[in-house]
Tab-separated table of C-alpha atoms in Angstrom:
chain	number	residue	atom	x	y	z
A	22	MET	CA	-0.609	-0.039	0.550
A	23	ASN	CA	2.828	2.259	-0.649
A	24	ARG	CA	3.173	4.075	2.940
A	25	GLY	CA	5.547	6.787	4.378
A	26	GLU	CA	5.122	4.600	6.862
A	27	PRO	CA	3.687	1.291	7.529
A	28	ARG	CA	0.465	1.094	9.184
A	29	PRO	CA	-2.575	-0.877	10.031
A	30	SER	CA	-4.048	-2.858	6.769
A	31	THR	CA	-7.150	-4.121	6.832
A	32	THR	CA	-6.995	-6.130	2.952
A	33	LYS	CA	-6.643	-9.358	2.746
A	34	ARG	CA	-3.568	-10.296	0.546
A	35	GLY	CA	-5.239	-13.227	-1.561
A	36	LEU	CA	-7.761	-11.657	-3.909
A	37	ARG	CA	-10.351	-14.167	-4.917
A	38	THR	CA	-12.784	-13.810	-8.010
A	39	GLY	CA	-17.171	-14.087	-7.799
A	40	SER	CA	-18.389	-15.799	-9.898
A	41	ARG	CA	-21.794	-13.099	-10.563
A	42	ALA	CA	-20.142	-12.159	-15.047
A	43	ASP	CA	-22.362	-9.839	-15.974
A	44	PRO	CA	-23.143	-12.108	-19.242
A	45	GLY	CA	-24.739	-9.368	-20.752
A	46	TRP	CA	-21.649	-6.538	-20.193
A	47	ALA	CA	-20.064	-6.695	-23.898
A	48	ASN	CA	-23.066	-4.552	-24.553
A	49	LYS	CA	-22.656	-1.740	-21.427
A	50	VAL	CA	-19.119	-1.031	-22.773
A	51	SER	CA	-17.540	0.227	-25.914
A	52	PRO	CA	-16.032	-1.954	-28.361
A	53	THR	CA	-12.470	-0.500	-27.926
A	54	GLN	CA	-12.626	-2.305	-23.690
A	55	ARG	CA	-14.481	-5.423	-24.817
A	56	ASP	CA	-11.514	-7.161	-25.357
A	57	SER	CA	-8.960	-5.868	-23.534
A	58	ILE	CA	-8.824	-5.797	-19.276
A	59	GLU	CA	-7.976	-2.095	-18.195
A	60	ILE	CA	-5.742	-2.375	-14.734
A	61	VAL	CA	-4.429	0.349	-12.244
A	62	LEU	CA	-1.839	0.128	-10.087
A	63	ALA	CA	0.237	2.932	-8.498
A	64	ALA	CA	4.225	2.773	-6.985
A	65	ASP	CA	7.347	4.276	-6.227
A	66	GLU	CA	10.517	2.559	-6.746
A	67	ASN	CA	10.358	1.080	-3.096
A	68	TYR	CA	6.718	-0.824	-4.265
A	69	ALA	CA	8.939	-1.773	-7.244
A	70	MET	CA	9.081	-5.406	-6.953
A	71	PRO	CA	5.684	-6.473	-4.819
A	72	LEU	CA	4.140	-4.360	-7.655
A	73	ALA	CA	6.440	-6.513	-10.422
A	74	THR	CA	4.545	-9.417	-7.984
A	75	THR	CA	1.524	-7.992	-7.758
A	76	MET	CA	1.088	-8.144	-11.645
A	77	ARG	CA	3.083	-11.124	-12.379
A	78	SER	CA	-0.524	-12.378	-10.490
A	79	VAL	CA	-2.952	-11.972	-12.684
A	80	VAL	CA	-0.846	-12.579	-15.616
A	81	ASP	CA	-0.266	-15.734	-14.177
A	82	THR	CA	-3.878	-16.596	-13.896
A	83	HIS	CA	-5.261	-15.320	-16.805
A	84	VAL	CA	-6.516	-17.859	-18.982
A	85	GLY	CA	-9.604	-15.518	-20.588
A	86	ALA	CA	-8.494	-14.401	-24.515
A	87	MET	CA	-8.944	-10.778	-23.374
A	88	THR	CA	-5.497	-8.434	-23.377
A	89	LEU	CA	-4.550	-6.907	-19.782
A	90	ASN	CA	-3.364	-3.447	-20.055
A	91	PHE	CA	-1.872	-2.572	-17.788
A	92	ARG	CA	-1.112	1.354	-16.409
A	93	VAL	CA	1.389	2.389	-13.377
A	94	LEU	CA	0.698	5.427	-11.855
A	95	SER	CA	4.417	5.814	-10.906
A	96	ASP	CA	5.815	7.748	-8.604
A	97	GLY	CA	9.843	8.061	-9.589
A	98	ILE	CA	10.034	4.281	-10.741
A	99	THR	CA	13.474	3.598	-12.106
A	100	PRO	CA	14.016	2.664	-15.858
A	101	GLU	CA	16.376	-0.306	-14.814
A	102	SER	CA	12.487	-1.564	-12.991
A	103	CYS	CA	11.149	-0.067	-15.294
A	104	ARG	CA	12.563	-2.674	-17.740
A	105	LYS	CA	12.776	-5.470	-15.494
A	106	ILE	CA	8.755	-4.970	-14.527
A	107	ARG	CA	8.332	-6.003	-18.809
A	108	GLU	CA	10.489	-8.628	-18.584
A	109	SER	CA	8.712	-10.888	-16.113
A	110	CYS	CA	5.068	-9.551	-18.374
A	111	VAL	CA	4.410	-12.419	-20.633
A	112	PRO	CA	2.566	-11.406	-24.627
A	113	GLN	CA	-1.194	-10.242	-24.724
A	114	THR	CA	-0.384	-7.892	-21.788
A	115	SER	CA	0.304	-4.476	-22.913
A	116	ILE	CA	2.068	-2.105	-19.516
A	117	GLU	CA	2.137	2.284	-19.497
A	118	PHE	CA	3.622	3.690	-17.621
A	119	ILE	CA	2.187	7.130	-16.499
A	120	ASP	CA	4.894	9.338	-14.532
A	121	CYS	CA	3.701	10.904	-11.686
A	122	GLN	CA	5.928	13.055	-10.507
A	123	ASN	CA	4.526	16.116	-11.260
A	124	GLN	CA	1.226	15.960	-10.190
A	125	THR	CA	0.222	17.777	-6.928
A	126	TRP	CA	-2.557	17.655	-3.823
A	127	PRO	CA	-2.857	19.846	-1.250
A	128	HIS	CA	-0.484	18.871	1.125
A	129	PRO	CA	0.128	20.781	3.856
A	130	GLU	CA	2.147	19.708	6.259
A	131	ASP	CA	0.018	19.262	9.734
A	132	SER	CA	-2.950	17.634	7.616
A	133	ALA	CA	-3.233	13.774	8.146
A	134	ILE	CA	-1.534	13.223	4.349
A	135	GLY	CA	1.532	14.022	5.844
A	136	TYR	CA	2.778	11.438	6.880
A	137	LEU	CA	2.263	9.339	3.894
A	138	SER	CA	4.356	8.280	1.004
A	139	ARG	CA	2.946	10.255	-1.899
A	140	ALA	CA	2.427	6.703	-3.985
A	141	SER	CA	-0.163	5.635	-1.351
A	142	CYS	CA	-2.735	8.319	-2.656
A	143	LEU	CA	-2.108	8.417	-6.375
A	144	ARG	CA	-5.579	6.219	-6.954
A	145	ALA	CA	-6.860	9.775	-6.791
A	146	LEU	CA	-5.288	11.000	-9.560
A	147	ILE	CA	-6.445	8.323	-11.864
A	148	ASP	CA	-8.310	10.303	-13.176
A	149	ARG	CA	-6.168	12.572	-13.783
A	150	SER	CA	-3.524	9.414	-15.681
A	151	VAL	CA	-6.379	7.255	-17.660
A	152	PRO	CA	-8.179	8.511	-20.875
A	153	GLU	CA	-11.191	9.191	-20.857
A	154	PRO	CA	-11.608	7.188	-23.557
A	155	VAL	CA	-10.976	4.139	-20.959
A	156	GLU	CA	-14.860	3.461	-19.171
A	157	ARG	CA	-14.222	1.023	-16.463
A	158	VAL	CA	-11.293	0.144	-15.317
A	159	LEU	CA	-10.200	-2.219	-12.692
A	160	TYR	CA	-7.539	-0.866	-9.717
A	161	LEU	CA	-4.974	-3.468	-7.856
A	162	ASP	CA	-3.665	-2.328	-4.245
A	163	THR	CA	0.243	-3.423	-4.881
A	164	ASP	CA	0.614	-5.240	-2.520
A	165	LEU	CA	-2.040	-8.526	-4.042
A	166	LEU	CA	-1.459	-12.357	-4.818
A	167	VAL	CA	-3.752	-12.940	-7.714
A	168	LEU	CA	-5.452	-16.375	-7.674
A	169	ASP	CA	-7.986	-16.609	-9.481
A	170	ASP	CA	-8.683	-14.591	-13.210
A	171	VAL	CA	-10.053	-11.464	-12.681
A	172	GLU	CA	-11.676	-11.214	-16.520
A	173	ASP	CA	-14.602	-12.524	-13.882
A	174	LEU	CA	-14.155	-9.765	-11.508
A	175	TRP	CA	-13.991	-7.630	-15.091
A	176	ARG	CA	-17.422	-8.130	-16.071
A	177	LEU	CA	-18.827	-7.897	-12.323
A	178	PRO	CA	-21.787	-5.267	-13.389
A	179	LEU	CA	-21.933	-1.830	-10.683
A	180	ASP	CA	-25.804	-0.393	-9.801
A	181	GLU	CA	-27.301	1.459	-11.647
A	182	GLY	CA	-24.870	5.713	-10.606
A	183	SER	CA	-21.796	3.463	-8.867
A	184	ALA	CA	-18.698	5.166	-9.406
A	185	PHE	CA	-17.309	1.401	-8.400
A	186	GLY	CA	-17.327	-1.532	-6.800
A	187	ALA	CA	-15.640	-2.118	-4.149
A	188	VAL	CA	-15.552	-5.089	-0.907
A	189	ILE	CA	-17.091	-4.777	1.827
A	190	ASP	CA	-14.148	-5.129	4.882
A	191	ALA	CA	-13.699	-7.572	6.624
A	192	VAL	CA	-12.273	-6.022	10.174
A	193	VAL	CA	-14.285	-2.852	9.258
A	194	PRO	CA	-17.428	-4.488	7.859
A	195	THR	CA	-19.338	-0.416	8.487
A	196	HIS	CA	-17.920	2.982	9.144
A	197	ASP	CA	-19.475	2.812	13.215
A	198	ALA	CA	-17.056	0.178	13.283
A	199	PHE	CA	-14.297	3.404	14.748
A	200	ARG	CA	-16.698	3.585	17.620
A	201	LYS	CA	-14.786	0.232	19.045
A	202	GLY	CA	-11.432	2.268	19.445
A	203	PRO	CA	-10.253	5.440	19.910
A	204	VAL	CA	-10.527	7.395	17.713
A	205	VAL	CA	-11.881	9.628	15.433
A	206	HIS	CA	-14.098	8.983	11.987
A	207	PRO	CA	-16.344	11.662	10.168
A	208	ARG	CA	-18.613	8.981	9.979
A	209	ALA	CA	-18.288	7.662	13.375
A	210	ASN	CA	-22.187	7.180	13.487
A	211	ASP	CA	-23.324	6.571	9.952
A	212	HIS	CA	-23.934	2.722	9.937
A	213	LEU	CA	-22.720	2.605	6.944
A	214	PRO	CA	-21.032	0.170	5.332
A	215	TYR	CA	-16.542	-0.208	4.771
A	216	PHE	CA	-15.318	-1.014	1.447
A	217	ASN	CA	-11.923	-1.901	1.564
A	218	ALA	CA	-10.129	0.176	-1.521
A	219	GLY	CA	-7.615	-2.264	-1.710
A	220	VAL	CA	-9.680	-3.275	-5.390
A	221	LEU	CA	-11.421	-1.593	-6.756
A	222	LEU	CA	-13.914	-1.502	-10.186
A	223	ILE	CA	-13.626	1.519	-11.500
A	224	ASP	CA	-16.583	2.886	-13.443
A	225	MET	CA	-14.510	5.770	-15.222
A	226	THR	CA	-17.538	8.701	-15.944
A	227	ALA	CA	-19.150	8.172	-12.311
A	228	TRP	CA	-16.213	9.122	-11.239
A	229	ARG	CA	-15.289	11.620	-12.709
A	230	GLU	CA	-18.883	13.162	-12.916
A	231	GLN	CA	-18.499	12.496	-8.493
A	232	ASP	CA	-15.431	13.720	-8.001
A	233	ILE	CA	-13.885	11.550	-5.962
A	234	GLY	CA	-10.772	11.420	-6.647
A	235	ARG	CA	-10.619	15.934	-5.704
A	236	ARG	CA	-13.112	15.172	-3.076
A	237	THR	CA	-10.837	12.269	-2.009
A	238	LEU	CA	-8.370	14.874	-1.566
A	239	ASP	CA	-9.525	17.373	0.309
A	240	VAL	CA	-10.340	15.177	3.128
A	241	LEU	CA	-6.711	13.666	3.194
A	242	ALA	CA	-5.728	17.344	3.401
A	243	THR	CA	-8.083	18.918	6.256
A	244	PRO	CA	-6.520	18.978	8.910
A	245	ASP	CA	-8.962	18.098	11.124
A	246	SER	CA	-9.011	14.972	10.037
A	247	VAL	CA	-8.441	12.071	11.419
A	248	LEU	CA	-7.680	8.631	9.074
A	249	PRO	CA	-7.009	5.986	11.065
A	250	TYR	CA	-7.087	4.660	7.599
A	251	ALA	CA	-6.170	7.340	5.734
A	252	ASP	CA	-6.600	7.487	1.844
A	253	GLN	CA	-9.095	4.554	2.764
A	254	ASP	CA	-11.469	5.978	5.483
A	255	ALA	CA	-10.947	9.074	2.576
A	256	LEU	CA	-12.371	7.160	-0.597
A	257	ASN	CA	-15.207	5.911	2.221
A	258	TYR	CA	-15.822	8.842	3.508
A	259	VAL	CA	-16.742	11.120	-0.439
A	260	ALA	CA	-17.651	7.576	-1.917
A	261	ALA	CA	-20.502	6.651	1.005
A	262	GLY	CA	-24.064	5.209	-0.698
A	263	LEU	CA	-22.291	5.730	-3.675
A	264	TRP	CA	-20.612	2.139	-4.650
A	265	THR	CA	-21.554	-1.571	-4.935
A	266	ALA	CA	-20.746	-4.023	-3.020
A	267	LEU	CA	-18.906	-7.023	-4.970
A	268	ASP	CA	-18.361	-10.263	-3.119
């Protein structure tokens, strides 16, 4: 999860996909996305090896005919690491490294974002980094080991108006679960589902329309925010009621 300092993690590291693939999925996306799976990851040089492991696990478990298009949001991954990552993948894949070092966002010295590495917040910049013709992307954290073909996950339907699909967190299933500990959370009294942000199936049109990325960064940059799970908390706060729970 690309953190400047270690923090508790609620993500299950082994990713298995569901089987509720939407049979009419191909009719709901543009022809350009019917033959490829757009996968976005984010890392800096410190996470180059975990990034390569996650990507290779996606490749090794993919048995379908769809092409895997990887887009890596990079905060300083070296050319040598990029070369090694490319070499570790096999045909039927494409890899694009997107340099995000010049991206900017609010970063007050005393804000909640202060203890994070830059790379930990790159998922909030997806709309700035992925071209608009791309309608759907699968975001994966770089500490995941993928155990099943992601094609089944890619084809899952999202509820109307949802910006993304995610899995309810196994440790913190609702926002008000935070009341069990000595922390303050913006929605601490809301009994709403709380998702794990390590795997996001994103509808890019809805993500942009609802301005999820900018609003998430604004929460992170608020000095009074107390966010024990950092950017994951900020995403949950911003997207409450705007996401689909996946199995």
